[in-house]
PDB file of C-alpha atoms in Angstrom:
ATOM      1  CA  UNK B   1       0.066   0.190   0.063  1.00  0.00           C
ATOM      2  CA  UNK B   2       1.359   3.846  -0.564  1.00  0.00           C
ATOM      3  CA  UNK B   3       2.081   5.969   2.194  1.00  0.00           C
ATOM      4  CA  UNK B   4       3.984   8.792   2.565  1.00  0.00           C
ATOM      5  CA  UNK B   5       5.506  10.493   6.280  1.00  0.00           C
ATOM      6  CA  UNK B   6       6.560  13.457   7.294  1.00  0.00           C
ATOM      7  CA  UNK B   7       7.700  13.135  10.687  1.00  0.00           C
ATOM      8  CA  UNK B   8       8.021  16.272  11.525  1.00  0.00           C
ATOM      9  CA  UNK B   9       5.201  17.711  12.636  1.00  0.00           C
ATOM     10  CA  UNK B  10       6.555  21.415  13.059  1.00  0.00           C
ATOM     11  CA  UNK B  11       9.796  22.939  12.656  1.00  0.00           C
ATOM     12  CA  UNK B  12      11.041  26.412  14.269  1.00  0.00           C
ATOM     13  CA  UNK B  13      13.340  28.821  12.769  1.00  0.00           C
ATOM     14  CA  UNK B  14      15.185  31.949  12.704  1.00  0.00           C
ATOM     15  CA  UNK B  15      15.331  34.165   9.411  1.00  0.00           C
ATOM     16  CA  UNK B  16      18.172  33.600   7.167  1.00  0.00           C
ATOM     17  CA  UNK B  17      18.978  29.347   8.805  1.00  0.00           C
ATOM     18  CA  UNK B  18      18.946  26.477   6.121  1.00  0.00           C
ATOM     19  CA  UNK B  19      16.076  24.465   7.139  1.00  0.00           C
ATOM     20  CA  UNK B  20      15.375  20.718   5.585  1.00  0.00           C
ATOM     21  CA  UNK B  21      11.734  19.053   5.789  1.00  0.00           C
ATOM     22  CA  UNK B  22      11.825  15.190   5.323  1.00  0.00           C
ATOM     23  CA  UNK B  23       9.248  12.862   3.318  1.00  0.00           C
ATOM     24  CA  UNK B  24       9.816   9.276   3.212  1.00  0.00           C
ATOM     25  CA  UNK B  25       7.269   7.561   1.006  1.00  0.00           C
ATOM     26  CA  UNK B  26       6.303   3.705   0.627  1.00  0.00           C
ATOM     27  CA  UNK B  27       4.745   2.082  -2.813  1.00  0.00           C
ATOM     28  CA  UNK B  28       5.298  -0.978  -4.184  1.00  0.00           C
ATOM     29  CA  UNK B  29       5.365   0.509  -7.874  1.00  0.00           C
ATOM     30  CA  UNK B  30       8.674   0.747 -10.078  1.00  0.00           C
ATOM     31  CA  UNK B  31       6.891   3.902 -11.477  1.00  0.00           C
ATOM     32  CA  UNK B  32       5.831   6.524  -9.790  1.00  0.00           C
ATOM     33  CA  UNK B  33       5.559  10.762  -8.986  1.00  0.00           C
ATOM     34  CA  UNK B  34       6.380  13.052  -5.681  1.00  0.00           C
ATOM     35  CA  UNK B  35       4.944  16.215  -5.454  1.00  0.00           C
ATOM     36  CA  UNK B  36       6.135  18.770  -2.602  1.00  0.00           C
ATOM     37  CA  UNK B  37       3.350  21.577  -2.090  1.00  0.00           C
ATOM     38  CA  UNK B  38       2.824  25.024   0.153  1.00  0.00           C
ATOM     39  CA  UNK B  39      -0.169  26.045   1.836  1.00  0.00           C
ATOM     40  CA  UNK B  40       0.759  29.306   3.097  1.00  0.00           C
ATOM     41  CA  UNK B  41      -1.949  30.864   6.033  1.00  0.00           C
ATOM     42  CA  UNK B  42      -4.085  32.288   3.069  1.00  0.00           C
ATOM     43  CA  UNK B  43      -4.899  28.761   2.735  1.00  0.00           C
ATOM     44  CA  UNK B  44      -4.615  27.603  -1.286  1.00  0.00           C
ATOM     45  CA  UNK B  45      -2.363  25.169  -2.335  1.00  0.00           C
ATOM     46  CA  UNK B  46       0.656  26.003  -4.779  1.00  0.00           C
ATOM     47  CA  UNK B  47       2.259  23.235  -6.557  1.00  0.00           C
ATOM     48  CA  UNK B  48       6.417  23.080  -5.884  1.00  0.00           C
ATOM     49  CA  UNK B  49       7.776  20.389  -7.672  1.00  0.00           C
ATOM     50  CA  UNK B  50       7.208  17.074  -9.528  1.00  0.00           C
ATOM     51  CA  UNK B  51       9.740  14.190  -9.485  1.00  0.00           C
ATOM     52  CA  UNK B  52       8.921  10.894 -11.423  1.00  0.00           C
ATOM     53  CA  UNK B  53      10.773   7.835  -9.751  1.00  0.00           C
ATOM     54  CA  UNK B  54      13.340   7.260 -12.680  1.00  0.00           C
ATOM     55  CA  UNK B  55      14.600  10.777 -12.034  1.00  0.00           C
ATOM     56  CA  UNK B  56      16.769  10.557  -9.031  1.00  0.00           C
ATOM     57  CA  UNK B  57      18.830  13.906 -10.216  1.00  0.00           C
ATOM     58  CA  UNK B  58      18.611  16.659  -6.873  1.00  0.00           C
ATOM     59  CA  UNK B  59      16.795  19.369  -8.229  1.00  0.00           C
ATOM     60  CA  UNK B  60      17.724  23.416  -6.870  1.00  0.00           C
ATOM     61  CA  UNK B  61      14.899  26.152  -7.558  1.00  0.00           C
ATOM     62  CA  UNK B  62      16.187  29.185  -6.409  1.00  0.00           C
ATOM     63  CA  UNK B  63      16.600  29.172  -2.607  1.00  0.00           C
ATOM     64  CA  UNK B  64      14.484  25.330  -3.153  1.00  0.00           C
ATOM     65  CA  UNK B  65      16.042  22.252  -3.087  1.00  0.00           C
ATOM     66  CA  UNK B  66      14.700  18.669  -3.721  1.00  0.00           C
ATOM     67  CA  UNK B  67      17.495  15.501  -2.484  1.00  0.00           C
ATOM     68  CA  UNK B  68      15.387  12.336  -3.970  1.00  0.00           C
ATOM     69  CA  UNK B  69      16.937   8.975  -2.993  1.00  0.00           C
ATOM     70  CA  UNK B  70      15.064   6.051  -3.722  1.00  0.00           C
ATOM     71  CA  UNK B  71      17.630   3.351  -1.754  1.00  0.00           C
ATOM     72  CA  UNK B  72      16.157   5.138   1.256  1.00  0.00           C
ATOM     73  CA  UNK B  73      12.534   5.795  -0.063  1.00  0.00           C
ATOM     74  CA  UNK B  74      12.949   9.902   0.788  1.00  0.00           C
ATOM     75  CA  UNK B  75      12.064  12.642  -1.152  1.00  0.00           C
ATOM     76  CA  UNK B  76      13.573  15.624   0.873  1.00  0.00           C
ATOM     77  CA  UNK B  77      12.842  19.120   0.632  1.00  0.00           C
ATOM     78  CA  UNK B  78      15.730  22.195   1.682  1.00  0.00           C
ATOM     79  CA  UNK B  79      14.652  25.753   2.029  1.00  0.00           C
ATOM     80  CA  UNK B  80      18.124  27.962   2.104  1.00  0.00           C
ATOM     81  CA  UNK B  81      18.412  31.017   4.095  1.00  0.00           C
ATOM     82  CA  UNK B  82      15.291  31.203   5.257  1.00  0.00           C
ATOM     83  CA  UNK B  83      12.665  33.909   5.194  1.00  0.00           C
ATOM     84  CA  UNK B  84       9.380  34.666   6.502  1.00  0.00           C
ATOM     85  CA  UNK B  85       7.629  34.312   3.786  1.00  0.00           C
ATOM     86  CA  UNK B  86       8.866  30.676   4.027  1.00  0.00           C
ATOM     87  CA  UNK B  87       6.110  30.419   6.554  1.00  0.00           C
ATOM     88  CA  UNK B  88       3.838  27.961   5.586  1.00  0.00           C
ATOM     89  CA  UNK B  89       2.602  24.165   5.830  1.00  0.00           C
ATOM     90  CA  UNK B  90       4.356  22.277   3.032  1.00  0.00           C
ATOM     91  CA  UNK B  91       2.838  18.826   2.185  1.00  0.00           C
ATOM     92  CA  UNK B  92       4.891  15.821   0.399  1.00  0.00           C
ATOM     93  CA  UNK B  93       3.012  13.458  -1.485  1.00  0.00           C
ATOM     94  CA  UNK B  94       3.023  10.662  -3.871  1.00  0.00           C
ATOM     95  CA  UNK B  95       0.859   9.054  -7.050  1.00  0.00           C
ATOM     96  CA  UNK B  96       1.263   6.038  -8.435  1.00  0.00           C
ATOM     97  CA  UNK B  97       1.890   5.019 -11.607  1.00  0.00           C
ATOM     98  CA  UNK B  98      -0.783   3.138 -12.521  1.00  0.00           C
ATOM     99  CA  UNK B  99      -4.177   4.890 -14.585  1.00  0.00           C
ATOM    100  CA  UNK B 100      -5.919   5.914 -11.358  1.00  0.00           C
ATOM    101  CA  UNK B 101      -3.104   9.015 -10.409  1.00  0.00           C
ATOM    102  CA  UNK B 102      -4.141   9.856  -7.037  1.00  0.00           C
ATOM    103  CA  UNK B 103      -2.444  12.215  -4.933  1.00  0.00           C
ATOM    104  CA  UNK B 104      -1.261  10.089  -1.330  1.00  0.00           C
ATOM    105  CA  UNK B 105      -0.739  13.514   1.098  1.00  0.00           C
ATOM    106  CA  UNK B 106       1.425  12.814   4.269  1.00  0.00           C
ATOM    107  CA  UNK B 107       0.061  14.536   6.832  1.00  0.00           C
ATOM    108  CA  UNK B 108       2.172  18.001   6.664  1.00  0.00           C
ATOM    109  CA  UNK B 109       5.163  19.798   7.822  1.00  0.00           C
ATOM    110  CA  UNK B 110       4.398  23.036   9.174  1.00  0.00           C
ATOM    111  CA  UNK B 111       7.144  25.628   9.566  1.00  0.00           C
ATOM    112  CA  UNK B 112       7.468  28.784  11.146  1.00  0.00           C
ATOM    113  CA  UNK B 113      10.196  31.179   9.932  1.00  0.00           C
ATOM    114  CA  UNK B 114      10.715  33.826  12.956  1.00  0.00           C
ATOM    115  CA  UNK B 115      12.420  37.260  12.055  1.00  0.00           C
TER     116      UNK B 115
ATOM    117  CA  UNK X   1       0.170  24.655 -15.996  1.00  0.00           C
ATOM    118  CA  UNK X   2      -2.774  24.820 -14.949  1.00  0.00           C
ATOM    119  CA  UNK X   3      -5.297  27.249 -13.160  1.00  0.00           C
ATOM    120  CA  UNK X   4      -7.686  26.365 -11.533  1.00  0.00           C
ATOM    121  CA  UNK X   5     -11.028  28.556 -10.234  1.00  0.00           C
ATOM    122  CA  UNK X   6     -13.656  27.401  -7.770  1.00  0.00           C
ATOM    123  CA  UNK X   7     -17.081  28.677  -6.597  1.00  0.00           C
ATOM    124  CA  UNK X   8     -17.825  29.743  -4.127  1.00  0.00           C
ATOM    125  CA  UNK X   9     -14.842  30.392  -2.262  1.00  0.00           C
ATOM    126  CA  UNK X  10     -16.605  30.505   0.768  1.00  0.00           C
ATOM    127  CA  UNK X  11     -20.216  29.438   2.234  1.00  0.00           C
ATOM    128  CA  UNK X  12     -21.984  28.885   5.457  1.00  0.00           C
ATOM    129  CA  UNK X  13     -24.977  26.569   4.954  1.00  0.00           C
ATOM    130  CA  UNK X  14     -27.534  25.045   7.726  1.00  0.00           C
ATOM    131  CA  UNK X  15     -27.898  21.448   8.654  1.00  0.00           C
ATOM    132  CA  UNK X  16     -29.619  19.406   6.269  1.00  0.00           C
ATOM    133  CA  UNK X  17     -28.724  21.959   2.706  1.00  0.00           C
ATOM    134  CA  UNK X  18     -26.971  21.271  -0.235  1.00  0.00           C
ATOM    135  CA  UNK X  19     -24.536  22.920  -1.897  1.00  0.00           C
ATOM    136  CA  UNK X  20     -22.390  23.074  -5.393  1.00  0.00           C
ATOM    137  CA  UNK X  21     -19.292  23.871  -5.705  1.00  0.00           C
ATOM    138  CA  UNK X  22     -18.269  24.600  -9.141  1.00  0.00           C
ATOM    139  CA  UNK X  23     -14.584  24.276 -10.716  1.00  0.00           C
ATOM    140  CA  UNK X  24     -12.843  25.418 -13.654  1.00  0.00           C
ATOM    141  CA  UNK X  25      -9.996  24.900 -15.840  1.00  0.00           C
ATOM    142  CA  UNK X  26      -8.330  27.394 -17.944  1.00  0.00           C
ATOM    143  CA  UNK X  27      -7.080  24.316 -20.075  1.00  0.00           C
ATOM    144  CA  UNK X  28      -8.011  20.813 -21.395  1.00  0.00           C
ATOM    145  CA  UNK X  29      -6.247  18.538 -18.356  1.00  0.00           C
ATOM    146  CA  UNK X  30      -6.327  14.855 -18.402  1.00  0.00           C
ATOM    147  CA  UNK X  31      -7.763  14.116 -14.937  1.00  0.00           C
ATOM    148  CA  UNK X  32      -9.851  16.031 -12.694  1.00  0.00           C
ATOM    149  CA  UNK X  33     -10.307  15.237  -8.703  1.00  0.00           C
ATOM    150  CA  UNK X  34     -12.559  16.586  -5.619  1.00  0.00           C
ATOM    151  CA  UNK X  35     -10.017  16.453  -2.241  1.00  0.00           C
ATOM    152  CA  UNK X  36     -11.377  17.725   1.089  1.00  0.00           C
ATOM    153  CA  UNK X  37      -9.034  19.030   3.949  1.00  0.00           C
ATOM    154  CA  UNK X  38     -10.708  19.142   7.211  1.00  0.00           C
ATOM    155  CA  UNK X  39      -9.598  21.735   9.836  1.00  0.00           C
ATOM    156  CA  UNK X  40      -5.853  21.425  10.551  1.00  0.00           C
ATOM    157  CA  UNK X  41      -5.585  18.341   8.745  1.00  0.00           C
ATOM    158  CA  UNK X  42      -3.851  16.495   5.378  1.00  0.00           C
ATOM    159  CA  UNK X  43      -5.924  16.568   2.327  1.00  0.00           C
ATOM    160  CA  UNK X  44      -7.881  13.469   1.294  1.00  0.00           C
ATOM    161  CA  UNK X  45      -9.298  12.390  -1.678  1.00  0.00           C
ATOM    162  CA  UNK X  46     -12.868  12.820  -1.985  1.00  0.00           C
ATOM    163  CA  UNK X  47     -13.489  11.070  -6.139  1.00  0.00           C
ATOM    164  CA  UNK X  48     -11.576  11.313  -9.406  1.00  0.00           C
ATOM    165  CA  UNK X  49     -14.282  13.162 -11.565  1.00  0.00           C
ATOM    166  CA  UNK X  50     -14.932  11.102 -15.055  1.00  0.00           C
ATOM    167  CA  UNK X  51     -15.716  13.096 -18.252  1.00  0.00           C
ATOM    168  CA  UNK X  52     -18.733  11.444 -18.882  1.00  0.00           C
ATOM    169  CA  UNK X  53     -19.382   8.389 -16.616  1.00  0.00           C
ATOM    170  CA  UNK X  54     -19.859   8.457 -13.158  1.00  0.00           C
ATOM    171  CA  UNK X  55     -16.949   9.725 -10.384  1.00  0.00           C
ATOM    172  CA  UNK X  56     -14.708   7.124  -8.777  1.00  0.00           C
ATOM    173  CA  UNK X  57     -15.783   7.346  -5.041  1.00  0.00           C
ATOM    174  CA  UNK X  58     -12.348   6.535  -2.479  1.00  0.00           C
ATOM    175  CA  UNK X  59     -13.614   4.510   0.461  1.00  0.00           C
ATOM    176  CA  UNK X  60     -15.326   6.503   3.176  1.00  0.00           C
ATOM    177  CA  UNK X  61     -17.295   8.902   0.271  1.00  0.00           C
ATOM    178  CA  UNK X  62     -20.413   8.094  -1.297  1.00  0.00           C
ATOM    179  CA  UNK X  63     -22.267   9.418  -4.800  1.00  0.00           C
ATOM    180  CA  UNK X  64     -25.028   9.924  -2.344  1.00  0.00           C
ATOM    181  CA  UNK X  65     -23.568  12.332  -0.293  1.00  0.00           C
ATOM    182  CA  UNK X  66     -21.034  13.675  -2.774  1.00  0.00           C
ATOM    183  CA  UNK X  67     -22.548  13.779  -6.356  1.00  0.00           C
ATOM    184  CA  UNK X  68     -20.069  14.839  -9.202  1.00  0.00           C
ATOM    185  CA  UNK X  69     -20.836  15.947 -12.586  1.00  0.00           C
ATOM    186  CA  UNK X  70     -17.556  16.505 -15.007  1.00  0.00           C
ATOM    187  CA  UNK X  71     -19.278  17.378 -18.097  1.00  0.00           C
ATOM    188  CA  UNK X  72     -16.703  18.360 -20.405  1.00  0.00           C
ATOM    189  CA  UNK X  73     -12.601  18.357 -20.206  1.00  0.00           C
ATOM    190  CA  UNK X  74     -12.431  21.353 -17.931  1.00  0.00           C
ATOM    191  CA  UNK X  75     -15.175  21.961 -15.775  1.00  0.00           C
ATOM    192  CA  UNK X  76     -16.789  19.984 -12.960  1.00  0.00           C
ATOM    193  CA  UNK X  77     -18.921  19.908  -9.856  1.00  0.00           C
ATOM    194  CA  UNK X  78     -19.081  18.766  -6.742  1.00  0.00           C
ATOM    195  CA  UNK X  79     -22.336  18.562  -4.288  1.00  0.00           C
ATOM    196  CA  UNK X  80     -22.162  18.292  -0.444  1.00  0.00           C
ATOM    197  CA  UNK X  81     -25.774  16.912   0.417  1.00  0.00           C
ATOM    198  CA  UNK X  82     -27.793  16.414   3.496  1.00  0.00           C
ATOM    199  CA  UNK X  83     -24.891  18.457   5.465  1.00  0.00           C
ATOM    200  CA  UNK X  84     -24.072  18.172   8.858  1.00  0.00           C
ATOM    201  CA  UNK X  85     -21.318  20.412  10.822  1.00  0.00           C
ATOM    202  CA  UNK X  86     -19.023  17.214  10.788  1.00  0.00           C
ATOM    203  CA  UNK X  87     -19.163  18.616   6.573  1.00  0.00           C
ATOM    204  CA  UNK X  88     -17.215  21.444   7.716  1.00  0.00           C
ATOM    205  CA  UNK X  89     -14.012  21.575   5.583  1.00  0.00           C
ATOM    206  CA  UNK X  90     -12.070  22.731   3.068  1.00  0.00           C
ATOM    207  CA  UNK X  91     -13.261  21.384  -0.718  1.00  0.00           C
ATOM    208  CA  UNK X  92     -10.437  21.751  -3.183  1.00  0.00           C
ATOM    209  CA  UNK X  93     -10.822  20.802  -6.984  1.00  0.00           C
ATOM    210  CA  UNK X  94      -7.484  19.315  -8.461  1.00  0.00           C
ATOM    211  CA  UNK X  95      -6.342  19.113 -12.095  1.00  0.00           C
ATOM    212  CA  UNK X  96      -3.901  16.694 -13.849  1.00  0.00           C
ATOM    213  CA  UNK X  97      -2.157  17.676 -16.423  1.00  0.00           C
ATOM    214  CA  UNK X  98      -0.443  15.785 -19.356  1.00  0.00           C
ATOM    215  CA  UNK X  99       3.194  16.162 -18.035  1.00  0.00           C
ATOM    216  CA  UNK X 100       1.853  14.720 -14.612  1.00  0.00           C
ATOM    217  CA  UNK X 101       1.860  17.893 -13.036  1.00  0.00           C
ATOM    218  CA  UNK X 102      -1.088  18.312 -10.442  1.00  0.00           C
ATOM    219  CA  UNK X 103      -2.927  21.571  -9.610  1.00  0.00           C
ATOM    220  CA  UNK X 104      -5.140  22.802  -6.957  1.00  0.00           C
ATOM    221  CA  UNK X 105      -7.998  25.542  -7.201  1.00  0.00           C
ATOM    222  CA  UNK X 106      -8.203  28.050  -4.152  1.00  0.00           C
ATOM    223  CA  UNK X 107     -10.558  25.880  -2.508  1.00  0.00           C
ATOM    224  CA  UNK X 108     -14.244  26.518  -0.705  1.00  0.00           C
ATOM    225  CA  UNK X 109     -14.133  27.146   2.599  1.00  0.00           C
ATOM    226  CA  UNK X 110     -17.485  25.403   4.208  1.00  0.00           C
ATOM    227  CA  UNK X 111     -18.701  26.065   7.243  1.00  0.00           C
ATOM    228  CA  UNK X 112     -22.118  24.336   8.607  1.00  0.00           C
ATOM    229  CA  UNK X 113     -23.956  25.208  11.405  1.00  0.00           C
TER     230      UNK X 113
END
């Protein structure tokens, strides 16, 4: 069965610190997709990244970077030099490569960046 | 990418009534979904909205309570029927593109009194 675990319920950092949000997933499929979303206090869900299971290259986008490791079934997200605007709930999600493409979400990590 | 709009953005409803939420995508997408997010919780899939046929519901959700329509590739509705306070949640429409990116609408914040 597929499952996503975000063990960190809440993280608090001071502005400019680096922070890593952990995501561990379970799936029996060889083809699957992993996602990260940001949900700021306003409530909308912002798409950050989608990674497929055949692409283990790490990705960097500005202050954001993602580390995908199939050996440990992890897809961790790092924010470098955090800013107050990064304060939000971050969700990791998994969808298997069958035709359903359902997203299974982790429980989310609430990040608070203090000035 | 896909831009998704939802109406209404929020509503306060009386117990026993029904509310229909509309979802419009700015481009044709392969799949559309409806999710629920209860206060302080993660997102749970209600159903996959299938174009031209009955929606596919997840365990714990039934068509009588959450009827869904998807008449074309860019539009879907979700009705929350015979509402109770336990239905107070954010309801989110989602669309998957051909490149397997998945976007969400801004959500409908429902409060049932």
